[in-house]
CSV table of C-alpha atoms in Angstrom, one decimal:
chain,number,residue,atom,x,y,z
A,1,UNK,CA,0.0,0.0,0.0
A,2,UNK,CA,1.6,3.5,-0.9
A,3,UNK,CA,2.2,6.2,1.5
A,4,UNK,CA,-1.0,8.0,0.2
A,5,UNK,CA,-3.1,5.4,0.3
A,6,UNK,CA,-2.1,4.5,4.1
A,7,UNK,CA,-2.5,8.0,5.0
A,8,UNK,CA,-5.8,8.1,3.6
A,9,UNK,CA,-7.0,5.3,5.2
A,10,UNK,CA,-5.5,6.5,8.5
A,11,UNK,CA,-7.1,10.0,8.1
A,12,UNK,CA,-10.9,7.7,7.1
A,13,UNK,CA,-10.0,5.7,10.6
A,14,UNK,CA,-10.1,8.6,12.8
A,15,UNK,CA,-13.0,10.2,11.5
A,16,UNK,CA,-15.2,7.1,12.3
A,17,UNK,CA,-13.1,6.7,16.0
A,18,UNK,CA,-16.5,7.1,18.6
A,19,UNK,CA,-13.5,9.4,20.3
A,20,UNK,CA,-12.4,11.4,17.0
A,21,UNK,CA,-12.7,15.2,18.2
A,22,UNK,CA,-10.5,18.0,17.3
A,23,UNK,CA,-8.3,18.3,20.5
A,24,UNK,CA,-7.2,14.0,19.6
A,25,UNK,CA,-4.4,13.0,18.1
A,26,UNK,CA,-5.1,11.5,15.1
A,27,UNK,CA,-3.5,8.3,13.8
A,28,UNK,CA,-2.2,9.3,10.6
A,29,UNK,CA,0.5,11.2,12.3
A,30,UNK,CA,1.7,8.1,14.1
A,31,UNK,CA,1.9,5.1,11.7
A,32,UNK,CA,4.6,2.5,11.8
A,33,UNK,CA,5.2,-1.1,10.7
A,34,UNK,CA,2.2,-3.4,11.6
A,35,UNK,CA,4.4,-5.3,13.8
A,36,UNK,CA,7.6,-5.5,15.9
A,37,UNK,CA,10.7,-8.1,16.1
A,38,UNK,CA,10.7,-8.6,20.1
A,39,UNK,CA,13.8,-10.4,19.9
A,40,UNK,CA,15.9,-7.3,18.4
A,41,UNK,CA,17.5,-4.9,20.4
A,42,UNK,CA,14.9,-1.7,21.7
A,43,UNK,CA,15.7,1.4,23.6
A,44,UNK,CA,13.4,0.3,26.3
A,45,UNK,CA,13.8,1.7,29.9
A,46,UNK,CA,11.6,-0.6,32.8
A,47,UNK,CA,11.9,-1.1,36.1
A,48,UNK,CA,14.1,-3.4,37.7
A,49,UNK,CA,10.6,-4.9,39.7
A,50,UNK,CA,6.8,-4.6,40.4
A,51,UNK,CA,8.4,-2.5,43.5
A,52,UNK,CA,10.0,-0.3,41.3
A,53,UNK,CA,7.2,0.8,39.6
A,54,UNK,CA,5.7,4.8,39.5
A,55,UNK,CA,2.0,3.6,39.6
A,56,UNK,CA,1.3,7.3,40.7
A,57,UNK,CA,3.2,9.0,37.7
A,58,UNK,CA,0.8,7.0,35.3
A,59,UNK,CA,-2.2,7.3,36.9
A,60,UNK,CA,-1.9,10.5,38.9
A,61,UNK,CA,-5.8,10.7,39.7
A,62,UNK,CA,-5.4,7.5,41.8
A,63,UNK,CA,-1.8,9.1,43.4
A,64,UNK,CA,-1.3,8.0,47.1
A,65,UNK,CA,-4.1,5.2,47.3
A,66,UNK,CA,-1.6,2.3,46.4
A,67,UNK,CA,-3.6,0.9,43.8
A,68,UNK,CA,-1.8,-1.2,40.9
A,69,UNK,CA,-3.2,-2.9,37.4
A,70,UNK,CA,-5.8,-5.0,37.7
A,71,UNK,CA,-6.3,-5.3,33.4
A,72,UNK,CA,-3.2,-5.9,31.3
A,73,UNK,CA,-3.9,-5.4,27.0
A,74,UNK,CA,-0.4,-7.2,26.1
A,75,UNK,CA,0.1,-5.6,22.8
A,76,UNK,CA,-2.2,-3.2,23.4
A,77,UNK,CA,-2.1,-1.2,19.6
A,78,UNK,CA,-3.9,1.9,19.1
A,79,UNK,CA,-5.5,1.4,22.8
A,80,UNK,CA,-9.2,0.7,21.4
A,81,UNK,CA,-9.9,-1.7,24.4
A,82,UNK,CA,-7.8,0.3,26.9
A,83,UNK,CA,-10.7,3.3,25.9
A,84,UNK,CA,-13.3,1.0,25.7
A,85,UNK,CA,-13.1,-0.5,29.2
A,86,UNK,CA,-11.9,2.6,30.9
A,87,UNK,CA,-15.9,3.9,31.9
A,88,UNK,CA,-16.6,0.3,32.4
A,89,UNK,CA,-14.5,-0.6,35.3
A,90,UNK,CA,-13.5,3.3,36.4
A,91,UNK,CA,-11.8,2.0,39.9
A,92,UNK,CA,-9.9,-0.5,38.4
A,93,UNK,CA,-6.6,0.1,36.8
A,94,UNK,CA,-6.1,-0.9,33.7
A,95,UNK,CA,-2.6,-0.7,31.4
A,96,UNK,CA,-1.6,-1.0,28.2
A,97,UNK,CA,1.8,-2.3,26.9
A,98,UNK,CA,3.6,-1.8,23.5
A,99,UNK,CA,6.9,-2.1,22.2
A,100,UNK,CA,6.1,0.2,18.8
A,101,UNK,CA,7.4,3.8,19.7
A,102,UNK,CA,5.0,5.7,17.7
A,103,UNK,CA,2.1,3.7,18.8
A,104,UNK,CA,2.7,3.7,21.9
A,105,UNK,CA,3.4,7.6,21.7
A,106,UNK,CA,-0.2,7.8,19.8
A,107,UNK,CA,-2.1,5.9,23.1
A,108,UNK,CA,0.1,8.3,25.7
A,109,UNK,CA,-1.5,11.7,24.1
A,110,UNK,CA,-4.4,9.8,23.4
A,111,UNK,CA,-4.9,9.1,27.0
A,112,UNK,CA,-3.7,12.7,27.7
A,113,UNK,CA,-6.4,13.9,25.4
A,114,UNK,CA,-9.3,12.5,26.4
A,115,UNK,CA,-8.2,13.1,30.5
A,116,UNK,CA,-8.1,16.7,29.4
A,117,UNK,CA,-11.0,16.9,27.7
A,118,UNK,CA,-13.2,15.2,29.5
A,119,UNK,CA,-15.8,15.9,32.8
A,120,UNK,CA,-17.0,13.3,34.8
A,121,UNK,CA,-21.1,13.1,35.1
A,122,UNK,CA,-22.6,14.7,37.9
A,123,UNK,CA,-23.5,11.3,39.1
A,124,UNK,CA,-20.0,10.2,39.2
A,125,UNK,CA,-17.9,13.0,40.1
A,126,UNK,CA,-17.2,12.0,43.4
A,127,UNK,CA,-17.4,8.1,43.1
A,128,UNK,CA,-14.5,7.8,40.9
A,129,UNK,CA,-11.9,10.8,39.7
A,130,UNK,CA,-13.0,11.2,36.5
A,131,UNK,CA,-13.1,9.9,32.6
A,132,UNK,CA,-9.8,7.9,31.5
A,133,UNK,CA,-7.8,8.6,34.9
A,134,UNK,CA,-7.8,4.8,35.3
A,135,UNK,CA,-5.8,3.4,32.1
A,136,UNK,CA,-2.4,4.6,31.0
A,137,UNK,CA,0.5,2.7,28.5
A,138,UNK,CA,4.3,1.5,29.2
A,139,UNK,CA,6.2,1.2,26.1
A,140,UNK,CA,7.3,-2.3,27.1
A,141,UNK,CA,8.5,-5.9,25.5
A,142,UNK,CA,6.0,-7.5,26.9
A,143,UNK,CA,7.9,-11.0,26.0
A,144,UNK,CA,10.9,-10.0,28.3
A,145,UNK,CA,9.8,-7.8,31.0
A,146,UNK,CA,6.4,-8.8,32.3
A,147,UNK,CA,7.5,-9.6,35.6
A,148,UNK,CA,8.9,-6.8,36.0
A,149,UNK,CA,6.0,-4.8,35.7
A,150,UNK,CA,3.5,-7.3,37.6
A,151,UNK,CA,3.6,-8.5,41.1
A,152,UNK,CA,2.6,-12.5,41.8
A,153,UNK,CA,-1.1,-12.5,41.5
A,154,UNK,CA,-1.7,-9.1,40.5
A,155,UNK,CA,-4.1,-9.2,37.4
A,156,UNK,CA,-7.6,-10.6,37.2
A,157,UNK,CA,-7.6,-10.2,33.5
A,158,UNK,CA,-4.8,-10.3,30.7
A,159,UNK,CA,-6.0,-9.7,26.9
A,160,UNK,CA,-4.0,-10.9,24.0
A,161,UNK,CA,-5.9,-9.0,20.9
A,162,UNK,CA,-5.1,-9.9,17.2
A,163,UNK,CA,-1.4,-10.8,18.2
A,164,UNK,CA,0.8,-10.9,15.6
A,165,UNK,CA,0.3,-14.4,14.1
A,166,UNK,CA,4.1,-15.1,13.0
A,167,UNK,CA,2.9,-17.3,9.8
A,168,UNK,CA,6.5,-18.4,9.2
A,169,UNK,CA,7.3,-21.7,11.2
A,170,UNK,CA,10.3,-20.4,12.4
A,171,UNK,CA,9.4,-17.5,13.8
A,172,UNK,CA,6.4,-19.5,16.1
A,173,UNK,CA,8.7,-18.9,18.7
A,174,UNK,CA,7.9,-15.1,18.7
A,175,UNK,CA,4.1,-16.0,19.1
A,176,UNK,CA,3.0,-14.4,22.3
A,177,UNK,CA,1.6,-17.5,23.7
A,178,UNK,CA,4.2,-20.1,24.4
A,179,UNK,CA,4.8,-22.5,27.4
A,180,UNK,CA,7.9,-20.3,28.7
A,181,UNK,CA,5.6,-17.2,28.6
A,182,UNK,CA,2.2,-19.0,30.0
A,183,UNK,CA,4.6,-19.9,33.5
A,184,UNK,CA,4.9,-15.8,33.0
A,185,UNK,CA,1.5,-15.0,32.5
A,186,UNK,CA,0.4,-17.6,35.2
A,187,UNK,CA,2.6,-15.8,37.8
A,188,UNK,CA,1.3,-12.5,37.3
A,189,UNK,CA,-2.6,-13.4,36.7
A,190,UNK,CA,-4.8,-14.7,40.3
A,191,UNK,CA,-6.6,-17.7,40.3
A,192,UNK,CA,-10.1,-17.0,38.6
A,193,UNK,CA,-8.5,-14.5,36.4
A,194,UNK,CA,-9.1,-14.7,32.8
A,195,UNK,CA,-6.7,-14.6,29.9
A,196,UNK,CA,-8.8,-13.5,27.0
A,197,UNK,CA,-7.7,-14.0,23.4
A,198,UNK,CA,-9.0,-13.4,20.2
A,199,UNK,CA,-8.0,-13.6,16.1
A,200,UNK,CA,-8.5,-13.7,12.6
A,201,UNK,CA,-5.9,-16.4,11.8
A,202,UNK,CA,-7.2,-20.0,12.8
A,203,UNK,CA,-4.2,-21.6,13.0
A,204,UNK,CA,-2.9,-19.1,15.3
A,205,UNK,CA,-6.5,-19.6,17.4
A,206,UNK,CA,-6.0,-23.5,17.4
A,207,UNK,CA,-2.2,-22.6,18.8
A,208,UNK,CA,-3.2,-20.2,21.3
A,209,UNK,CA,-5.8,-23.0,22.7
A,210,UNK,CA,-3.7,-25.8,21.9
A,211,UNK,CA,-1.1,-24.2,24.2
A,212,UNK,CA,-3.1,-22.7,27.1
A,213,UNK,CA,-5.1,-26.3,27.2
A,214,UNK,CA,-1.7,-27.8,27.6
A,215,UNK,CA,-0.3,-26.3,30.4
A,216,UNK,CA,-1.8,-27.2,34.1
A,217,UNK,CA,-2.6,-23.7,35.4
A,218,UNK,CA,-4.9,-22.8,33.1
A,219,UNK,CA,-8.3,-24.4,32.0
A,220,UNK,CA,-10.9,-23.6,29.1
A,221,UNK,CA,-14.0,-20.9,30.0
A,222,UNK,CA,-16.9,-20.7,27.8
A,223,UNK,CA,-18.1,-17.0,26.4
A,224,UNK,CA,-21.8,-18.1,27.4
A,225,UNK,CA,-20.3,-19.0,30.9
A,226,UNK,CA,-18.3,-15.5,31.3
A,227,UNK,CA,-21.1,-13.6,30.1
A,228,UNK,CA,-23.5,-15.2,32.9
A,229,UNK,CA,-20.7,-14.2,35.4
A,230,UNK,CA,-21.3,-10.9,34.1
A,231,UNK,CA,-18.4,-10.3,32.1
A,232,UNK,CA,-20.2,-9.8,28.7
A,233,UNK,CA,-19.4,-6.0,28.1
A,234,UNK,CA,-15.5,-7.1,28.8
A,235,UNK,CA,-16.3,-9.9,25.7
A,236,UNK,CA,-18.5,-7.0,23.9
A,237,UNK,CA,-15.1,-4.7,24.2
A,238,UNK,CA,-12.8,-7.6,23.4
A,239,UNK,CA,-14.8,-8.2,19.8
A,240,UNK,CA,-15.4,-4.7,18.7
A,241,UNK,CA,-13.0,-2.5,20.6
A,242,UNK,CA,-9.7,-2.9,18.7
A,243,UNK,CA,-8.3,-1.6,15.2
A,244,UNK,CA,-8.0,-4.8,13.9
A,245,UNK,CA,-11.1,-6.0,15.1
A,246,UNK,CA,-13.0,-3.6,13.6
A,247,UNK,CA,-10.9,-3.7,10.0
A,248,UNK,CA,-12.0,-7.9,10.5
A,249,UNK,CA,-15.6,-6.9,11.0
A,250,UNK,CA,-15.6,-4.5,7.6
A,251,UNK,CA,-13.8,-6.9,5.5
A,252,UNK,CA,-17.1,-9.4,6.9
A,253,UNK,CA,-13.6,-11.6,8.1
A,254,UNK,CA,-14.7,-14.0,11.1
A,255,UNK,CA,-13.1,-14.0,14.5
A,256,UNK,CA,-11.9,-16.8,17.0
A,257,UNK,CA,-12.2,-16.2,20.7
A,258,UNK,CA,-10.6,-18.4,23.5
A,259,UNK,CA,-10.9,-17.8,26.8
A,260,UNK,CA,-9.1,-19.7,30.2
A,261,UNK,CA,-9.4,-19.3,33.8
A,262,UNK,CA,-5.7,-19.4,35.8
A,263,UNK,CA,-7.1,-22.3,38.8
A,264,UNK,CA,-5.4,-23.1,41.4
A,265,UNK,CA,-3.5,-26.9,41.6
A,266,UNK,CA,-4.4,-28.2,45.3
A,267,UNK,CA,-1.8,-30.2,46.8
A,268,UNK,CA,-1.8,-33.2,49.0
């Protein structure tokens, strides 16, 4: 696709954003390669532990009450489910990691935007402190440095959202679900917490199952089961939410959701 062409249908994308407002960023002046090799060398700067962490410097609304991430969007793009669930859940933390640096960059003044720009209903101006003060972004390799992000136990939901398939066979082992990384993602997520994934690509869907089924921390959740739990407008934002969701839905493409629960082995 040429230049012109991608800028055009950058500049069509933010027009039909739900967000899209003067005072946003707009896309077009943030595009990059599709996708990132997490195995090359990035000027990344993250702490050396969950400890370490400025929690108050991303989510200054919430400074002093010792709150940390409850949501993590690994990968989290444009930040379409990040804004989605951010009035959803508006005491719960939620963050976004990215390893792209104009992406990420886009989802930071995003985030600063809509902050700025927005007032909080009269009804919950003093419940919560206000629109979009609960999600924020790290510029992160998310195959390298969760733990140092994420305490043990710390998340009650990770989302993996039209990862990058890796078609090639030799590059599988840059696909973001992998034994190695489910002891990872395991670690960080608390028993009854969800992993939620979704995708275009079936063979990427049957290894993403194939995978979580495989490994003993983890076992398979049903959408009809999580929706009577009363997760259904965290399923509704996982479908609809994202970038390449939405580019899926206009090409009339069809999409593969898997969903596990992190359980706890008993022991004798």
């Amino acid at each position: 696709m040429s230049k012109r062409k991608r800028s055009a249908q950058a500049a069509a994308e933010d027009s039909h954003d739900p967000q899209h407002n003067a005072f946003l960023p707009q896309k077009r002046h943030y595009r990059q390669r599709a996708h990132a090799n997490p195995f090359s060398d990035h000027a990344l700067s993250y702490p050396s532990s969950p400890r370490a962490c400025n929690w108050d410097a991303l989510y200054p609304a919430f400074a002093g009450s010792s709150k940390t991430p409850e949501f993590a969007d690994v990968g989290c793009g444009f930040g379409g489910l990040l804004i989605a669930l951010a009035p959803l859940f508006p005491d719960t933390l939620i963050l976004g990691l990215e390893i792209r640096v104009q992406v990420s960059q886009y989802v930071h003044d995003r985030i600063a935007a809509l902050r700025a720009t927005s007032t909080p209903s009269a009804a919950t101006a003093q419940a919560s402190p206000g629109p979009y003060q609960n999600i924020s972004i790290v510029r992160a390799n998310s195959m390298k440095f969760m733990p140092n992000y994420f305490r043990k136990h710390s998340l009650s939901a990770l989302f993996f959202l039209f990862p990058d398939p890796h078609f090639k066979s030799r590059k599988h082992k840059a696909r973001i679900i992998s034994p190695t990384l489910l002891a990872e993602y395991a670690y960080v997520l608390r028993p009854g917490g969800i992993v939620y994934t979704i995708t275009d690509v079936h063979d990427l869907h049957e290894w993403m199952k194939a995978h979580l089924n495989a490994f003993p921390l983890f076992e398979p959740i049903s959408e009809e089961t999580l929706r009577a739990e009363g997760k259904g407008a965290i399923l509704d934002a996982v479908y609809t939410s994202t970038e390449e969701g939405k580019k899926v839905e206009r090409s009339q493409g069809e999409k593969w959701l898997a969903c596990f629960k992190r359980v706890e082995i008993m022991r004798e």
